[in-house]
Coordinates of N, CA, C and O in Angstrom, one line a residue:
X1056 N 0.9 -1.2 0.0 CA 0.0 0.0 0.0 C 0.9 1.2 0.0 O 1.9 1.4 0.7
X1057 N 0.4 1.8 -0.7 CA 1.2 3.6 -1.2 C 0.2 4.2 -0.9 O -0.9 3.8 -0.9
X1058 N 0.9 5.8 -0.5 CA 0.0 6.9 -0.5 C 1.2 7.8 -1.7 O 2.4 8.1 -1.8
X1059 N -0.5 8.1 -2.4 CA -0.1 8.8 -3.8 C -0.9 10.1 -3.6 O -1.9 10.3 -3.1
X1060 N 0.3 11.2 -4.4 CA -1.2 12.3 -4.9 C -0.8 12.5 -6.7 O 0.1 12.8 -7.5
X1061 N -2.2 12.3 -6.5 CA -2.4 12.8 -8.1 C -2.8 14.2 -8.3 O -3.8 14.6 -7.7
X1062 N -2.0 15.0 -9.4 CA -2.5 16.2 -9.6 C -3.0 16.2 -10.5 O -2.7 15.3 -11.3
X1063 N -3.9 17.3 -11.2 CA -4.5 17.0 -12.3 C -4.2 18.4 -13.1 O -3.9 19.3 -12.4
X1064 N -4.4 18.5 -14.5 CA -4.4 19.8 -15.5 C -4.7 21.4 -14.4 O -4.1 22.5 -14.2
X1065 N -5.5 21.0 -14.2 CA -6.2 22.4 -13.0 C -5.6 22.3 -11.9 O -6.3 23.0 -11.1
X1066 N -4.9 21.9 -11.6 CA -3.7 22.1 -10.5 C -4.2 21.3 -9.2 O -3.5 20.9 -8.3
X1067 N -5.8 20.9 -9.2 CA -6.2 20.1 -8.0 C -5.7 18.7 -7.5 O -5.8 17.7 -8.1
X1068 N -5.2 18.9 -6.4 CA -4.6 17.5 -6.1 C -5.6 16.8 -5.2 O -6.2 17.4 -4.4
X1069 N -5.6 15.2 -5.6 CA -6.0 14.2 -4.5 C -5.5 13.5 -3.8 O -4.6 13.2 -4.6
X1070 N -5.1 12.9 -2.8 CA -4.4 12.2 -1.9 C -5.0 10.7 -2.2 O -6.3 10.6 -2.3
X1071 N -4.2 9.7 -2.2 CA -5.1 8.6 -2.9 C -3.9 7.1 -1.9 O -2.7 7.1 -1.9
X1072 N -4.8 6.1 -1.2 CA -3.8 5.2 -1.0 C -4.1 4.2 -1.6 O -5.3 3.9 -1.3
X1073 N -3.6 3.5 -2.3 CA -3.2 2.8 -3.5 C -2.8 1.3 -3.5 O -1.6 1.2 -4.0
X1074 N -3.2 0.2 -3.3 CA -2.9 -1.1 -3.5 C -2.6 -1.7 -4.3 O -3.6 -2.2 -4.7
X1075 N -1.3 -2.1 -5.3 CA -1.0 -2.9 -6.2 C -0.8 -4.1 -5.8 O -0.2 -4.6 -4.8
X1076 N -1.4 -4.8 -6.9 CA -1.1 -6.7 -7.1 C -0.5 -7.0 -8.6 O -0.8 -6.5 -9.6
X1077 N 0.4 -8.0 -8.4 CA 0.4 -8.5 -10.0 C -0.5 -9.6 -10.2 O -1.1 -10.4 -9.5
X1078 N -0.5 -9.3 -11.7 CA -1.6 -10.5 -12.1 C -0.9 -11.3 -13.4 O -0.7 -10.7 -14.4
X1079 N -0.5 -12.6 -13.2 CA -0.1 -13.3 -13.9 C -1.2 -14.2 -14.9 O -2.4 -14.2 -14.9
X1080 N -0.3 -15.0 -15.9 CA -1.0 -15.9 -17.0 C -0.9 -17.0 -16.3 O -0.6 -17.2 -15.1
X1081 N -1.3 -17.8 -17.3 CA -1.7 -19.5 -16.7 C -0.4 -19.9 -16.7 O -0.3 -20.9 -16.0
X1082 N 0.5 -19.6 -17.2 CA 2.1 -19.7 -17.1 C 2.8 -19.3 -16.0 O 4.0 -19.5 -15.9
X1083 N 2.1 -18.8 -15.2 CA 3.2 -17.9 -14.0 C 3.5 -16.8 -14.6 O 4.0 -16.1 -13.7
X1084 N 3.6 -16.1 -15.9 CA 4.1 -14.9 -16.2 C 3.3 -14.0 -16.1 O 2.2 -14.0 -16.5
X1085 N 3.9 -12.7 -15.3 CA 3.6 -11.4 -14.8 C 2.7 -11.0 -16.3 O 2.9 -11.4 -17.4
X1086 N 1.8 -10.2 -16.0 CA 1.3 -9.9 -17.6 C 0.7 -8.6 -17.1 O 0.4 -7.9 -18.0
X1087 N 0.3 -7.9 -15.9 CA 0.1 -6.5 -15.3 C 0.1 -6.4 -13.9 O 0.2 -7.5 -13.3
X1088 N 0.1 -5.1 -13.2 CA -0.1 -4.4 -12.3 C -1.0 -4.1 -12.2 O -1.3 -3.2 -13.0
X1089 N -2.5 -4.5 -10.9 CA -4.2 -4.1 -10.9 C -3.5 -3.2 -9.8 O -2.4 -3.2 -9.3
X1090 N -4.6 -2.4 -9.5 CA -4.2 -1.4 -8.2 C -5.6 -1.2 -8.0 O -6.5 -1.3 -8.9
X1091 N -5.9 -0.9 -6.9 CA -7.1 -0.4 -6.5 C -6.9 1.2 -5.4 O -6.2 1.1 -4.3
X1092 N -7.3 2.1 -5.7 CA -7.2 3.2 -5.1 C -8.0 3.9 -4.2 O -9.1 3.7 -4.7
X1093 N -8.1 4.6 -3.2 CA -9.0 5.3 -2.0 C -8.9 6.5 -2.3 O -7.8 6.8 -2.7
X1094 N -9.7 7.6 -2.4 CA -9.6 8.8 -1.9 C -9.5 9.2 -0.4 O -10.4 9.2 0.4
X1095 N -7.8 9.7 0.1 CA -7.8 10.2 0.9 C -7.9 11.4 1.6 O -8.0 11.6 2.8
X1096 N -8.0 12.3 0.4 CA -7.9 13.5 0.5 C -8.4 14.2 1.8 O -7.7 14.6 2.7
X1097 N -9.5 14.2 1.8 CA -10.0 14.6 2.8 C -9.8 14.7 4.5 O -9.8 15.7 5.3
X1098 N -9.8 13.3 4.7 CA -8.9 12.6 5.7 C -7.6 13.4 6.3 O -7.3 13.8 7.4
X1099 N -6.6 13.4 4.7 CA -5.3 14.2 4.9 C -5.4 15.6 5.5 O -4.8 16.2 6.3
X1100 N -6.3 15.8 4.9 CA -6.8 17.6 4.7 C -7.2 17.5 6.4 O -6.3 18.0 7.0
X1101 N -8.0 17.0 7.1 CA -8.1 17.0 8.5 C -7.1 17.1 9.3 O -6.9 18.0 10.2
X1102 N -6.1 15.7 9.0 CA -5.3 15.3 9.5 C -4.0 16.9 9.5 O -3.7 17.3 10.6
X1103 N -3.7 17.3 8.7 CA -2.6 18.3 8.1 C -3.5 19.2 9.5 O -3.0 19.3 10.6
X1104 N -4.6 19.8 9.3 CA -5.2 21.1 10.2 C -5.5 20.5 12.0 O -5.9 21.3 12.9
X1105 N -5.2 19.5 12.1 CA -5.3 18.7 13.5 C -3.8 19.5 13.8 O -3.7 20.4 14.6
X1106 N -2.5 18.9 12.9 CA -1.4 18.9 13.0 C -0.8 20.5 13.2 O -0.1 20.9 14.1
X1107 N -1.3 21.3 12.1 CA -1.0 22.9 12.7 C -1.9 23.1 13.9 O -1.2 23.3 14.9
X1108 N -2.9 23.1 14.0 CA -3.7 23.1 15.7 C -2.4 22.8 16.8 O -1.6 23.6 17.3
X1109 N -2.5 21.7 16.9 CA -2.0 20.8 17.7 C -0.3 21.7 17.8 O 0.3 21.6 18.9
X1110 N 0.4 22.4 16.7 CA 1.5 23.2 16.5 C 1.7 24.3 17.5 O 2.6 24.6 18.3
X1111 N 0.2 25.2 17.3 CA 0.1 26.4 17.9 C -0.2 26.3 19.5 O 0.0 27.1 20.4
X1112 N -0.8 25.1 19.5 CA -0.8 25.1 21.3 C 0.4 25.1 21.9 O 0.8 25.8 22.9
X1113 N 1.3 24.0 21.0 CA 2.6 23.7 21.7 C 3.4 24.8 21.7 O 4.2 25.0 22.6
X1114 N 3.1 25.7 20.6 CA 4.1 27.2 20.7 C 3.4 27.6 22.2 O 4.0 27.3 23.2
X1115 N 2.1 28.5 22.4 CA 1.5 28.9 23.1 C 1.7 28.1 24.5 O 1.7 28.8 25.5
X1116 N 1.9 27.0 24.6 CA 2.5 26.6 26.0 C 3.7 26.4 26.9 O 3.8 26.2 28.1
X1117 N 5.0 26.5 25.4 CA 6.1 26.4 25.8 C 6.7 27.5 25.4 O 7.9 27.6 25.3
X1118 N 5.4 28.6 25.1 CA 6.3 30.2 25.1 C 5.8 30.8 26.4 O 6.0 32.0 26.6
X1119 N 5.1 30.2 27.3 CA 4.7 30.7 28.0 C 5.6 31.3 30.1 O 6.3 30.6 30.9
X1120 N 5.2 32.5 30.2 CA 6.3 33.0 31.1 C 5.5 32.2 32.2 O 5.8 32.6 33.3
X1121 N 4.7 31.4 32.3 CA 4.4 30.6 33.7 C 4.6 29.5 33.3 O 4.7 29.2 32.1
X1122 N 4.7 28.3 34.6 CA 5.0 26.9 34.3 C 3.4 26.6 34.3 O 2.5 27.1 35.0
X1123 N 3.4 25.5 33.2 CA 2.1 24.7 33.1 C 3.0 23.2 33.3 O 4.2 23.0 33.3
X1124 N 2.0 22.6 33.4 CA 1.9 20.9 33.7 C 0.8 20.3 33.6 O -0.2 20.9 33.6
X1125 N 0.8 18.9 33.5 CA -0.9 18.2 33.8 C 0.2 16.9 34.3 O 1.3 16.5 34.1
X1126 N -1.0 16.7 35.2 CA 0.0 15.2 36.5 C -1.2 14.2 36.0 O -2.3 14.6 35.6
X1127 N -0.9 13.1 36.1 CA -2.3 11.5 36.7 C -2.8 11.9 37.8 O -2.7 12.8 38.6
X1128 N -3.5 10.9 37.6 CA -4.2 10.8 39.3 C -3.2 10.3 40.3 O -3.8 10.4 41.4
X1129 N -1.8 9.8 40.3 CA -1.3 9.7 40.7 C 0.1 10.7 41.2 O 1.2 10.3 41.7
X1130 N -0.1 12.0 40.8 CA 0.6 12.7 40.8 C 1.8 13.0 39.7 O 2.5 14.0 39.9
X1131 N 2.1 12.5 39.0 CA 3.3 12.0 37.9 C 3.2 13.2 36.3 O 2.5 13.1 35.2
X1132 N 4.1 14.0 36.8 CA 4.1 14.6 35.2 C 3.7 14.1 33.9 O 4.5 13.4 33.4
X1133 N 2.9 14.4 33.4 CA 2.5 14.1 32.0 C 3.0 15.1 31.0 O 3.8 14.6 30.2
X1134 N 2.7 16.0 31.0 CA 3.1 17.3 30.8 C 3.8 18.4 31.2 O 3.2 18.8 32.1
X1135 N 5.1 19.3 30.8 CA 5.2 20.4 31.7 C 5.9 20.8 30.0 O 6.0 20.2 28.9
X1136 N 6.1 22.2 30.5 CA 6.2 23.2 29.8 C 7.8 23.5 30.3 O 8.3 22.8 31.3
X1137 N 8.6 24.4 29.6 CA 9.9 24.5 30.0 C 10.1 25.8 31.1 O 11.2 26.0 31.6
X1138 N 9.5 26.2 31.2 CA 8.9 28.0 32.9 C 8.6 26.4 33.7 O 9.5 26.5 34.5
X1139 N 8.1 25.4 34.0 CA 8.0 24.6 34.7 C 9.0 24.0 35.0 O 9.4 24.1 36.2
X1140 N 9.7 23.1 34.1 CA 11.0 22.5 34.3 C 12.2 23.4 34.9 O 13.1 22.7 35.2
X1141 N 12.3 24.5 35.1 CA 12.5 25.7 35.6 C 12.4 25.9 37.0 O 13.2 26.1 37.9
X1142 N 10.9 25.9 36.8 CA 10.7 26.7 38.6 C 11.0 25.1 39.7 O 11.5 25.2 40.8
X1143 N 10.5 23.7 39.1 CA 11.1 22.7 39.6 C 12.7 22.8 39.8 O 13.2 22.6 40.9
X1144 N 13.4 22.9 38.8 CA 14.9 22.7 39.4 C 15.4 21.5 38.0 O 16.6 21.2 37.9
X1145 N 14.6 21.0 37.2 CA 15.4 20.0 36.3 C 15.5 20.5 35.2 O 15.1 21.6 34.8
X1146 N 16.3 19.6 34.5 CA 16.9 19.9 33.1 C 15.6 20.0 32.2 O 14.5 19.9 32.7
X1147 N 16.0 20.2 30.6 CA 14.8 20.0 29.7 C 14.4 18.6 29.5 O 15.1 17.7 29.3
X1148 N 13.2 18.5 29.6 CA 12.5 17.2 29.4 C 12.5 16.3 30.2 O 12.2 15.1 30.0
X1149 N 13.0 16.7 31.4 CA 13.4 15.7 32.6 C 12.2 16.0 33.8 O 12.5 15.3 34.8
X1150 N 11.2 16.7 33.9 CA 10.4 16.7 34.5 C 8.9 15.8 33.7 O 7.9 16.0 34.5
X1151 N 8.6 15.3 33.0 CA 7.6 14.4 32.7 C 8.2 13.3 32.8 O 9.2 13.1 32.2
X1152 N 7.6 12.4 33.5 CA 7.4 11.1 34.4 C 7.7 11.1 35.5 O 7.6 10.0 36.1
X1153 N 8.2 12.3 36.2 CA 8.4 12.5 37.7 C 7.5 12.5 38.4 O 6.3 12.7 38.0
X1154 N 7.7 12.3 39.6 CA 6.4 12.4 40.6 C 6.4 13.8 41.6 O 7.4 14.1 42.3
X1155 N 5.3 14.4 41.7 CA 5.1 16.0 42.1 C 5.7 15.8 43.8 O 6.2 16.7 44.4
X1156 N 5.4 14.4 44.5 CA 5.6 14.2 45.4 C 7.9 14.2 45.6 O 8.7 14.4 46.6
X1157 N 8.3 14.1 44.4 CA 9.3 14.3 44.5 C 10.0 15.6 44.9 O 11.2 15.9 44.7
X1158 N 9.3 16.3 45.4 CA 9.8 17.7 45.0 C 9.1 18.7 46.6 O 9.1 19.9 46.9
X1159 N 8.5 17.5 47.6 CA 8.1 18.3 48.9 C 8.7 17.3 49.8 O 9.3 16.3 49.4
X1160 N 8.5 17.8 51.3 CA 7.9 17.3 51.7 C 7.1 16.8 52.7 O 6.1 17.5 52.9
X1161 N 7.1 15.2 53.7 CA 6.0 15.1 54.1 C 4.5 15.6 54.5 O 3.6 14.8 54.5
X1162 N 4.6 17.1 54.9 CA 3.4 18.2 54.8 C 3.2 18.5 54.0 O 2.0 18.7 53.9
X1163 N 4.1 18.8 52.8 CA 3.8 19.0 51.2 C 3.2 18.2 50.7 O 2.2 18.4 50.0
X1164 N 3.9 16.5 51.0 CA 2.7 15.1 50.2 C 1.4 15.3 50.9 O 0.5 15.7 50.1
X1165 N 0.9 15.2 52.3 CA -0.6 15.8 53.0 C -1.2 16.7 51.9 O -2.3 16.6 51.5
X1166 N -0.4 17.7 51.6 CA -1.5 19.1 50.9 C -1.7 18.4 50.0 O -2.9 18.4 49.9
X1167 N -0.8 17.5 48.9 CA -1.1 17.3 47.6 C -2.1 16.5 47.7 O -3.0 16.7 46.9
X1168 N -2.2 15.2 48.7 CA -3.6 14.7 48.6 C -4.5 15.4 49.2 O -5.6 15.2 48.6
X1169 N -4.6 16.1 50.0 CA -5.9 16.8 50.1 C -6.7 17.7 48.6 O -7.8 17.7 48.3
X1170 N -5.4 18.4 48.1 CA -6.0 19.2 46.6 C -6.3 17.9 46.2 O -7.6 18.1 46.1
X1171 N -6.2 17.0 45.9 CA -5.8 15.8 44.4 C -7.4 15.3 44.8 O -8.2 15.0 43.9
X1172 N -8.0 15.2 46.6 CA -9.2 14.6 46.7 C -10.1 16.0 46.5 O -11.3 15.7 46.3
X1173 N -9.9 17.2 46.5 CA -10.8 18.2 46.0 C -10.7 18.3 43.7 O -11.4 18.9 42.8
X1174 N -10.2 17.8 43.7 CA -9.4 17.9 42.2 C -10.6 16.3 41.5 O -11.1 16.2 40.4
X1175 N -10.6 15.3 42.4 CA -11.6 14.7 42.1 C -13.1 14.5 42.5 O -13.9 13.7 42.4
X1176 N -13.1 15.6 42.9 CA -14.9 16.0 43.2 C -15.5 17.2 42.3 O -16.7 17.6 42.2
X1177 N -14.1 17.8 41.8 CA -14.4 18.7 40.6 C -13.8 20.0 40.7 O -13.9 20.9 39.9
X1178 N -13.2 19.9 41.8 CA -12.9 21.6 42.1 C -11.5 22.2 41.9 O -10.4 21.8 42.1
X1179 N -12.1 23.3 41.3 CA -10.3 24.1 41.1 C -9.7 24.9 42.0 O -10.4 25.7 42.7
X1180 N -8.7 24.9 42.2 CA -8.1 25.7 43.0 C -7.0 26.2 43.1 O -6.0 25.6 42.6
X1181 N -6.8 27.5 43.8 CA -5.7 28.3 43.8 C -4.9 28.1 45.6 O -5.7 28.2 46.6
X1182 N -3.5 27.8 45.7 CA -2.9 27.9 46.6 C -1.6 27.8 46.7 O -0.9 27.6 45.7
X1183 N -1.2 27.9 47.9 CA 0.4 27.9 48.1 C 1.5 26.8 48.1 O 0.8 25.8 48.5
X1184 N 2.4 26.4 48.0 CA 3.0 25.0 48.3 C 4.8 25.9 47.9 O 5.2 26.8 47.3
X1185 N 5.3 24.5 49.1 CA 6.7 24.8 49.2 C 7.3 23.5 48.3 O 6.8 22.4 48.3
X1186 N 8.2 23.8 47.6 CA 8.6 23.0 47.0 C 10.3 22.7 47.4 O 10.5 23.0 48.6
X1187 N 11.3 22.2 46.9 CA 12.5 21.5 47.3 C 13.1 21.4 45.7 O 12.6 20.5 45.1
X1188 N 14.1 22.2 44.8 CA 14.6 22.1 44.5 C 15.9 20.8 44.3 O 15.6 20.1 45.2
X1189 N 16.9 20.3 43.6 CA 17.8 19.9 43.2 C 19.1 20.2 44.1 O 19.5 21.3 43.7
X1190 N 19.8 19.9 44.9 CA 20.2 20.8 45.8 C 19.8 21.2 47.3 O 20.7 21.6 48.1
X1191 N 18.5 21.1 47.5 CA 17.8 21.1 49.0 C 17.1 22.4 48.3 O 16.0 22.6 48.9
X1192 N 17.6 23.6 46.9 CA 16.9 24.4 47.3 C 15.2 24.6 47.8 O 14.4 23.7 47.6
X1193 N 15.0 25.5 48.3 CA 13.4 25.7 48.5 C 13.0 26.4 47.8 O 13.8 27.1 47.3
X1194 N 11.6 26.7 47.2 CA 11.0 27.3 46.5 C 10.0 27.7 46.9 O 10.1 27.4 48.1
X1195 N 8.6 28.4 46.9 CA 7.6 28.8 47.1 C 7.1 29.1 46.0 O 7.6 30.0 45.3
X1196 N 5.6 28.4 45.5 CA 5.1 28.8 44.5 C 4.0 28.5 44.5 O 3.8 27.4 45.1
X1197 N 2.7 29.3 44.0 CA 1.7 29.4 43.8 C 1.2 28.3 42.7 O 1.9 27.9 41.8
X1198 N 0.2 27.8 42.8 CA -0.8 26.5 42.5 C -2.2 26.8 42.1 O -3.1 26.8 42.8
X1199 N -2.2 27.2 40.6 CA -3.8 26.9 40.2 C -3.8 25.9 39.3 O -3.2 25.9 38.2
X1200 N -5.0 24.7 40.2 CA -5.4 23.5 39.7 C -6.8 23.6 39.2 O -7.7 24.3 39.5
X1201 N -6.6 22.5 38.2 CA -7.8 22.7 37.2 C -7.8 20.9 37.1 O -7.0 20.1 36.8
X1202 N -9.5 20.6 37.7 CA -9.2 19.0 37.8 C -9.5 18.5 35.6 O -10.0 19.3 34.8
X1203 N -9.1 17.4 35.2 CA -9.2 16.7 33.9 C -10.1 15.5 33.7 O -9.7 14.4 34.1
X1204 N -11.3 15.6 33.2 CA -11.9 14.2 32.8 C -11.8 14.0 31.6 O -11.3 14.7 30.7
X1205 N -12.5 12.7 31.2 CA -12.7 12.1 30.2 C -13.9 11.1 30.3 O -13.7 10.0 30.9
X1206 N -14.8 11.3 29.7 CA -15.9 10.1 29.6 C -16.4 9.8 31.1 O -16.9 8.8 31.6
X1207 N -16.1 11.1 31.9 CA -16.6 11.0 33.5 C -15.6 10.5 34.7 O -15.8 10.3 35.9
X1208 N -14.4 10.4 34.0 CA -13.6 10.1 34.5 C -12.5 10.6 35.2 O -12.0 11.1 34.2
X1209 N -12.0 10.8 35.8 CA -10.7 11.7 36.6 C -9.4 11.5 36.4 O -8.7 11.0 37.2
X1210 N -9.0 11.9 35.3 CA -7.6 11.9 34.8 C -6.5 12.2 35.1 O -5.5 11.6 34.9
X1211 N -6.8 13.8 36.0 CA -5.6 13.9 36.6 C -5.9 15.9 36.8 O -6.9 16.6 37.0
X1212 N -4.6 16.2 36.5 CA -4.7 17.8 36.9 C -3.5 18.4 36.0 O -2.4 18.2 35.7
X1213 N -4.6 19.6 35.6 CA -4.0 20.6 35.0 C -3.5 21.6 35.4 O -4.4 22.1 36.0
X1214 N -2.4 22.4 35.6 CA -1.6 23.3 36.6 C -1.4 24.3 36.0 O -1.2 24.2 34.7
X1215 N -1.4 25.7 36.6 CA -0.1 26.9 36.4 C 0.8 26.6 37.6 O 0.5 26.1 38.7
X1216 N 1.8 27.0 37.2 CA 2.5 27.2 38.7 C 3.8 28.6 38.3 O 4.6 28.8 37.4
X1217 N 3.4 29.2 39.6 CA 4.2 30.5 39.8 C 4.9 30.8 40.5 O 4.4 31.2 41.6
X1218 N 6.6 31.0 40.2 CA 7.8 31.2 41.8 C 7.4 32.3 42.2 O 7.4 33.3 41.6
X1219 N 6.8 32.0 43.8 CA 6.5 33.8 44.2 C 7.6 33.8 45.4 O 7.4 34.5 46.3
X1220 N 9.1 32.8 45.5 CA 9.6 33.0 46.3 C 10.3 34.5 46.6 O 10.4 35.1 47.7
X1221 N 10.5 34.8 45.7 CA 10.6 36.9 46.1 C 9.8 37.7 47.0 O 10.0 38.9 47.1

């Protein structure tokens, strides 16, 4: 299977995926190429505007001067933005699959389950948390949680987070 585009005199192109077989004689000898073809076009055409969509968020979230994130329900980076990876203390791309509990603690892990059980009854919220740097440093930074479903279900949490240690 191939993906073809055919263009035509008037410059319109189709996107087409394409199946060839050979078809032999009663001899075994090759005697053509059958193909049978799809119009994909359309499909593509979605697929291409999903793809710039899906472009401009990622600009929009990793140009952004606040850290964002989305954690599981088990607290674990899914997501962060590089203003996040930042105000945590790690390198680039080194904060998704971490765990948020890495980074307090014991009183810090208490608060996070208490937000995480308001975060699955539906509620958002804005608050404080001390964080623990790379180093021992400490941090202070502001927390607005935004809980995530799907199909009714509790996914996890959506974040800003902001160093107000100054």
């Amino acid at each position: 299977i191939s993906d073809e585009v055919f263009v035509f005199p008037n410059g319109k192109k189709i996107h087409s995926l394409v199946k060839k077989f050979p078809v032999y004689d009663e001899k075994n000898n090759l005697i053509a190429v059958a193909s049978i073809s799809r119009d994909v076009t359309e499909y593509r055409n979605t697929l291409e505007e999903l793809y710039k969509s899906e472009e401009k968020y990622r600009l929009l979230i990793n140009n952004q001067g606040e850290g964002i994130g989305m954690v599981d329900p088990e607290e674990n980076f899914l997501i962060a933005n590089p203003r996040a990876e930042e105000i945590f203390g790690v390198d680039r791309g080194k904060l998704e699959g971490r765990s948020l509990y890495d980074f307090v603690d014991k009183k810090g892990r208490e608060k996070i389950r208490e937000q995480s059980a308001r975060r699955m009854k539906g509620e958002k919220d804005t608050y404080e948390m001390e964080i623990r740097r790379k180093g021992g440093e400490k941090r202070q930074i502001m927390v607005t949680a935004s809980p995530q479903y799907q199909d009714n279900k509790f996914t996890g949490t959506f974040a800003i987070f902001r160093d107000i240690t100054e």
